[in-house]
mmCIF file of C-alpha atoms and ligand atoms in Angstrom:
data_model
loop_
_atom_site.group_PDB
_atom_site.id
_atom_site.type_symbol
_atom_site.label_atom_id
_atom_site.label_comp_id
_atom_site.label_asym_id
_atom_site.label_seq_id
_atom_site.Cartn_x
_atom_site.Cartn_y
_atom_site.Cartn_z
ATOM 1 C CA MET C 9 20.632 0.091 13.558
ATOM 2 C CA LEU C 10 19.434 -0.500 10.156
ATOM 3 C CA TYR C 11 15.669 0.168 10.807
ATOM 4 C CA SER C 12 14.077 3.140 12.518
ATOM 5 C CA ALA C 13 12.243 2.705 15.830
ATOM 6 C CA LYS C 14 8.989 3.424 13.844
ATOM 7 C CA VAL C 15 9.727 0.606 11.396
ATOM 8 C CA MET C 16 10.389 -1.743 14.250
ATOM 9 C CA GLU C 17 7.270 -0.728 15.925
ATOM 10 C CA HIS C 18 4.923 -1.111 12.905
ATOM 11 C CA PHE C 19 6.665 -4.365 12.164
ATOM 12 C CA ALA C 20 6.271 -5.792 15.733
ATOM 13 C CA ASN C 21 2.754 -4.530 16.095
ATOM 14 C CA PRO C 22 1.277 -3.874 12.653
ATOM 15 C CA HIS C 23 -1.966 -1.859 12.503
ATOM 16 C CA ASN C 24 -5.070 -2.808 10.531
ATOM 17 C CA VAL C 25 -4.124 -6.409 9.828
ATOM 18 C CA GLY C 26 -6.569 -8.942 8.486
ATOM 19 C CA GLU C 27 -9.519 -9.355 6.223
ATOM 20 C CA LEU C 28 -12.219 -6.614 6.073
ATOM 21 C CA LYS C 29 -15.401 -8.452 5.758
ATOM 22 C CA ASP C 30 -17.504 -5.547 4.447
ATOM 23 C CA ALA C 31 -14.929 -4.090 2.065
ATOM 24 C CA ASN C 32 -16.103 -2.660 -1.138
ATOM 25 C CA GLY C 33 -12.672 -2.431 -2.842
ATOM 26 C CA VAL C 34 -9.973 -5.236 -2.630
ATOM 27 C CA GLY C 35 -6.608 -4.977 -4.410
ATOM 28 C CA GLU C 36 -3.868 -7.671 -4.567
ATOM 29 C CA VAL C 37 -0.546 -7.072 -5.857
ATOM 30 C CA GLY C 38 2.593 -9.279 -5.951
ATOM 31 C CA ASN C 39 6.400 -8.658 -6.294
ATOM 32 C CA GLN C 40 7.493 -11.151 -8.798
ATOM 33 C CA LYS C 41 11.132 -11.263 -7.844
ATOM 34 C CA CYS C 42 10.827 -11.842 -4.088
ATOM 35 C CA GLY C 43 7.402 -13.566 -4.327
ATOM 36 C CA ASP C 44 5.836 -11.352 -1.681
ATOM 37 C CA ILE C 45 2.057 -10.665 -1.972
ATOM 38 C CA MET C 46 -0.050 -8.096 -0.547
ATOM 39 C CA LYS C 47 -3.837 -7.829 -0.289
ATOM 40 C CA MET C 48 -5.389 -4.505 0.681
ATOM 41 C CA TYR C 49 -9.156 -3.950 1.702
ATOM 42 C CA ILE C 50 -11.002 -0.755 1.632
ATOM 43 C CA LYS C 51 -14.505 0.325 2.702
ATOM 44 C CA VAL C 52 -15.482 3.561 0.867
ATOM 45 C CA GLU C 53 -18.487 5.614 1.986
ATOM 46 C CA ASN C 54 -19.398 8.825 0.229
ATOM 47 C CA GLY C 55 -15.882 8.955 -1.183
ATOM 48 C CA ILE C 56 -14.215 8.544 2.060
ATOM 49 C CA ILE C 57 -12.136 5.466 3.081
ATOM 50 C CA THR C 58 -13.809 4.692 6.453
ATOM 51 C CA ASP C 59 -12.016 1.405 7.066
ATOM 52 C CA VAL C 60 -8.945 -0.284 5.647
ATOM 53 C CA SER C 61 -6.951 -3.447 6.400
ATOM 54 C CA PHE C 62 -4.339 -5.488 4.693
ATOM 55 C CA MET C 63 -2.821 -9.043 4.717
ATOM 56 C CA THR C 64 0.617 -9.704 3.501
ATOM 57 C CA PHE C 65 2.912 -12.598 2.823
ATOM 58 C CA GLY C 66 5.943 -10.234 2.768
ATOM 59 C CA CYS C 67 8.976 -9.053 4.390
ATOM 60 C CA GLY C 68 9.271 -6.852 7.469
ATOM 61 C CA ALA C 69 9.631 -3.619 5.462
ATOM 62 C CA ALA C 70 6.500 -4.523 3.403
ATOM 63 C CA ILE C 71 4.508 -5.192 6.678
ATOM 64 C CA ALA C 72 5.660 -1.837 8.295
ATOM 65 C CA THR C 73 5.014 0.198 5.118
ATOM 66 C CA SER C 74 1.560 -1.253 4.798
ATOM 67 C CA SER C 75 0.787 -0.689 8.400
ATOM 68 C CA MET C 76 1.740 2.966 8.122
ATOM 69 C CA ALA C 77 0.140 3.283 4.744
ATOM 70 C CA THR C 78 -3.235 2.166 6.102
ATOM 71 C CA ASP C 79 -2.957 4.486 9.010
ATOM 72 C CA LEU C 80 -2.279 7.380 6.664
ATOM 73 C CA ILE C 81 -5.307 6.797 4.430
ATOM 74 C CA LYS C 82 -7.873 5.795 7.021
ATOM 75 C CA GLY C 83 -10.518 8.381 7.191
ATOM 76 C CA GLN C 84 -9.208 10.142 4.127
ATOM 77 C CA PRO C 85 -11.096 10.854 0.895
ATOM 78 C CA ILE C 86 -10.093 8.486 -2.074
ATOM 79 C CA THR C 87 -8.609 11.519 -3.842
ATOM 80 C CA GLU C 88 -6.075 11.985 -0.935
ATOM 81 C CA ALA C 89 -5.418 8.215 -0.705
ATOM 82 C CA LEU C 90 -4.405 8.258 -4.503
ATOM 83 C CA LYS C 91 -1.827 10.929 -3.751
ATOM 84 C CA LEU C 92 -0.014 8.757 -1.162
ATOM 85 C CA THR C 93 3.382 7.856 -2.608
ATOM 86 C CA ASN C 94 5.666 5.091 -1.235
ATOM 87 C CA ARG C 95 8.168 7.929 -0.659
ATOM 88 C CA ALA C 96 5.706 9.574 1.706
ATOM 89 C CA VAL C 97 5.254 6.316 3.735
ATOM 90 C CA VAL C 98 8.906 5.966 3.882
ATOM 91 C CA GLU C 99 9.396 9.296 5.320
ATOM 92 C CA ALA C 100 6.524 8.880 7.877
ATOM 93 C CA LEU C 101 8.447 5.769 9.001
ATOM 94 C CA ASP C 102 11.681 7.759 9.396
ATOM 95 C CA GLY C 103 13.214 6.040 6.482
ATOM 96 C CA LEU C 104 14.115 2.599 5.144
ATOM 97 C CA PRO C 105 17.429 1.081 4.130
ATOM 98 C CA PRO C 106 17.845 1.981 0.504
ATOM 99 C CA VAL C 107 17.737 -1.682 -0.471
ATOM 100 C CA LYS C 108 14.328 -2.045 1.041
ATOM 101 C CA VAL C 109 12.750 0.990 -0.373
ATOM 102 C CA HIS C 110 11.217 -1.023 -3.267
ATOM 103 C CA CYS C 111 9.220 -2.975 -0.635
ATOM 104 C CA SER C 112 7.190 0.092 0.054
ATOM 105 C CA VAL C 113 5.999 0.277 -3.481
ATOM 106 C CA LEU C 114 3.900 -2.849 -2.723
ATOM 107 C CA ALA C 115 1.756 -0.828 -0.191
ATOM 108 C CA GLU C 116 1.201 2.017 -2.644
ATOM 109 C CA GLN C 117 0.235 -0.200 -5.466
ATOM 110 C CA ALA C 118 -2.036 -2.354 -3.315
ATOM 111 C CA ILE C 119 -3.916 0.692 -2.182
ATOM 112 C CA LYS C 120 -4.364 1.836 -5.872
ATOM 113 C CA ALA C 121 -5.405 -1.746 -6.866
ATOM 114 C CA ALA C 122 -8.018 -1.653 -4.118
ATOM 115 C CA ILE C 123 -9.405 1.757 -5.184
ATOM 116 C CA ALA C 124 -9.343 0.653 -8.830
ATOM 117 C CA ASP C 125 -11.481 -2.393 -7.752
ATOM 118 C CA TYR C 126 -13.870 -0.039 -5.983
ATOM 119 C CA TYR C 127 -14.398 2.090 -9.068
ATOM 120 C CA ARG C 128 -14.888 -1.019 -11.135
ATOM 121 C CA ARG C 129 -17.608 -2.310 -8.665
ATOM 122 C CA GLN C 130 -19.318 1.077 -9.277
ATOM 123 C CA GLY C 131 -19.226 0.522 -12.947
ATOM 124 C CA ILE C 132 -16.547 3.253 -13.431
ATOM 125 C CA ASP C 133 -13.404 2.846 -15.518
ATOM 126 C CA PRO C 134 -10.614 3.344 -12.869
ATOM 127 C CA THR C 135 -7.757 3.811 -15.453
ATOM 128 C CA PRO C 136 -8.169 7.673 -15.926
ATOM 129 C CA ILE C 137 -8.494 8.241 -12.204
ATOM 130 C CA VAL C 138 -6.105 5.685 -10.674
ATOM 131 C CA GLY C 139 -3.568 5.546 -13.596
ATOM 132 C CA ASP C 140 -1.253 2.762 -14.620
ATOM 133 C CA LEU C 141 -0.879 0.290 -11.630
ATOM 134 C CA GLY C 142 2.325 -1.056 -13.145
ATOM 135 C CA GLU C 143 4.326 1.992 -12.682
ATOM 136 C CA CYS C 144 6.973 1.819 -10.036
ATOM 137 C CA GLU C 145 8.793 4.887 -8.762
ATOM 138 C CA ALA C 146 11.497 2.950 -7.136
ATOM 139 C CA CYS C 147 12.604 1.410 -10.485
ATOM 140 C CA ALA C 148 13.917 4.850 -11.659
ATOM 141 C CA HIS C 149 16.167 4.966 -8.661
ATOM 142 C CA GLU C 150 16.971 1.327 -8.051
ATOM 143 C CA SER C 151 16.850 -0.443 -11.272
ATOM 144 C CA GLU C 152 19.317 -3.032 -10.027
ATOM 145 C CA SER C 153 17.559 -3.896 -6.836
ATOM 146 C CA CYS C 154 14.052 -3.121 -7.885
ATOM 147 C CA SER C 155 11.864 -6.186 -7.713
ATOM 148 C CA CYS C 156 8.387 -4.711 -8.595
ATOM 149 C CA GLY C 157 8.308 -7.368 -11.384
ATOM 150 C CA GLU C 158 8.701 -5.020 -14.345
HETATM 151 FE FE1 FES J 23 9.674 -8.603 -1.096
HETATM 152 FE FE2 FES J 23 10.379 -6.741 0.637
HETATM 153 S S1 FES J 23 11.557 -8.248 0.006
HETATM 154 S S2 FES J 23 8.602 -6.840 -0.493
#
């Protein structure tokens, strides 16, 4: 079996799917190589992500990682959500086949993009807080198969 039971579960029944009408941060990222797109919505109150949802035109691994990632940041302070790496999400899913690890980068980047949007709406420059959204941790490990678009 290529995929863990947890991946299959989140793929078949993803959590936090759809548009969040009262979101105050929205981020959209794309994977230029495969063409997959992910949109992440967050609602922030007093520095806490009280609600989160996502929509994706993406592969099963992207859906499963987004579902898990939204579960992991829901109810967390922004500072904690920013620390969430794609590796941590993959671990929480009991792993992904190596060739699909890059798909998990989409979820991490979409969360960061949504947080950056939230800061921008508050009139705060997100760059020093959120960092460079273009960075792709998986590139260092899988330069051949990485499709984060860099
Ligand atoms: Fe595009 Fe997985 S193949 S994100």
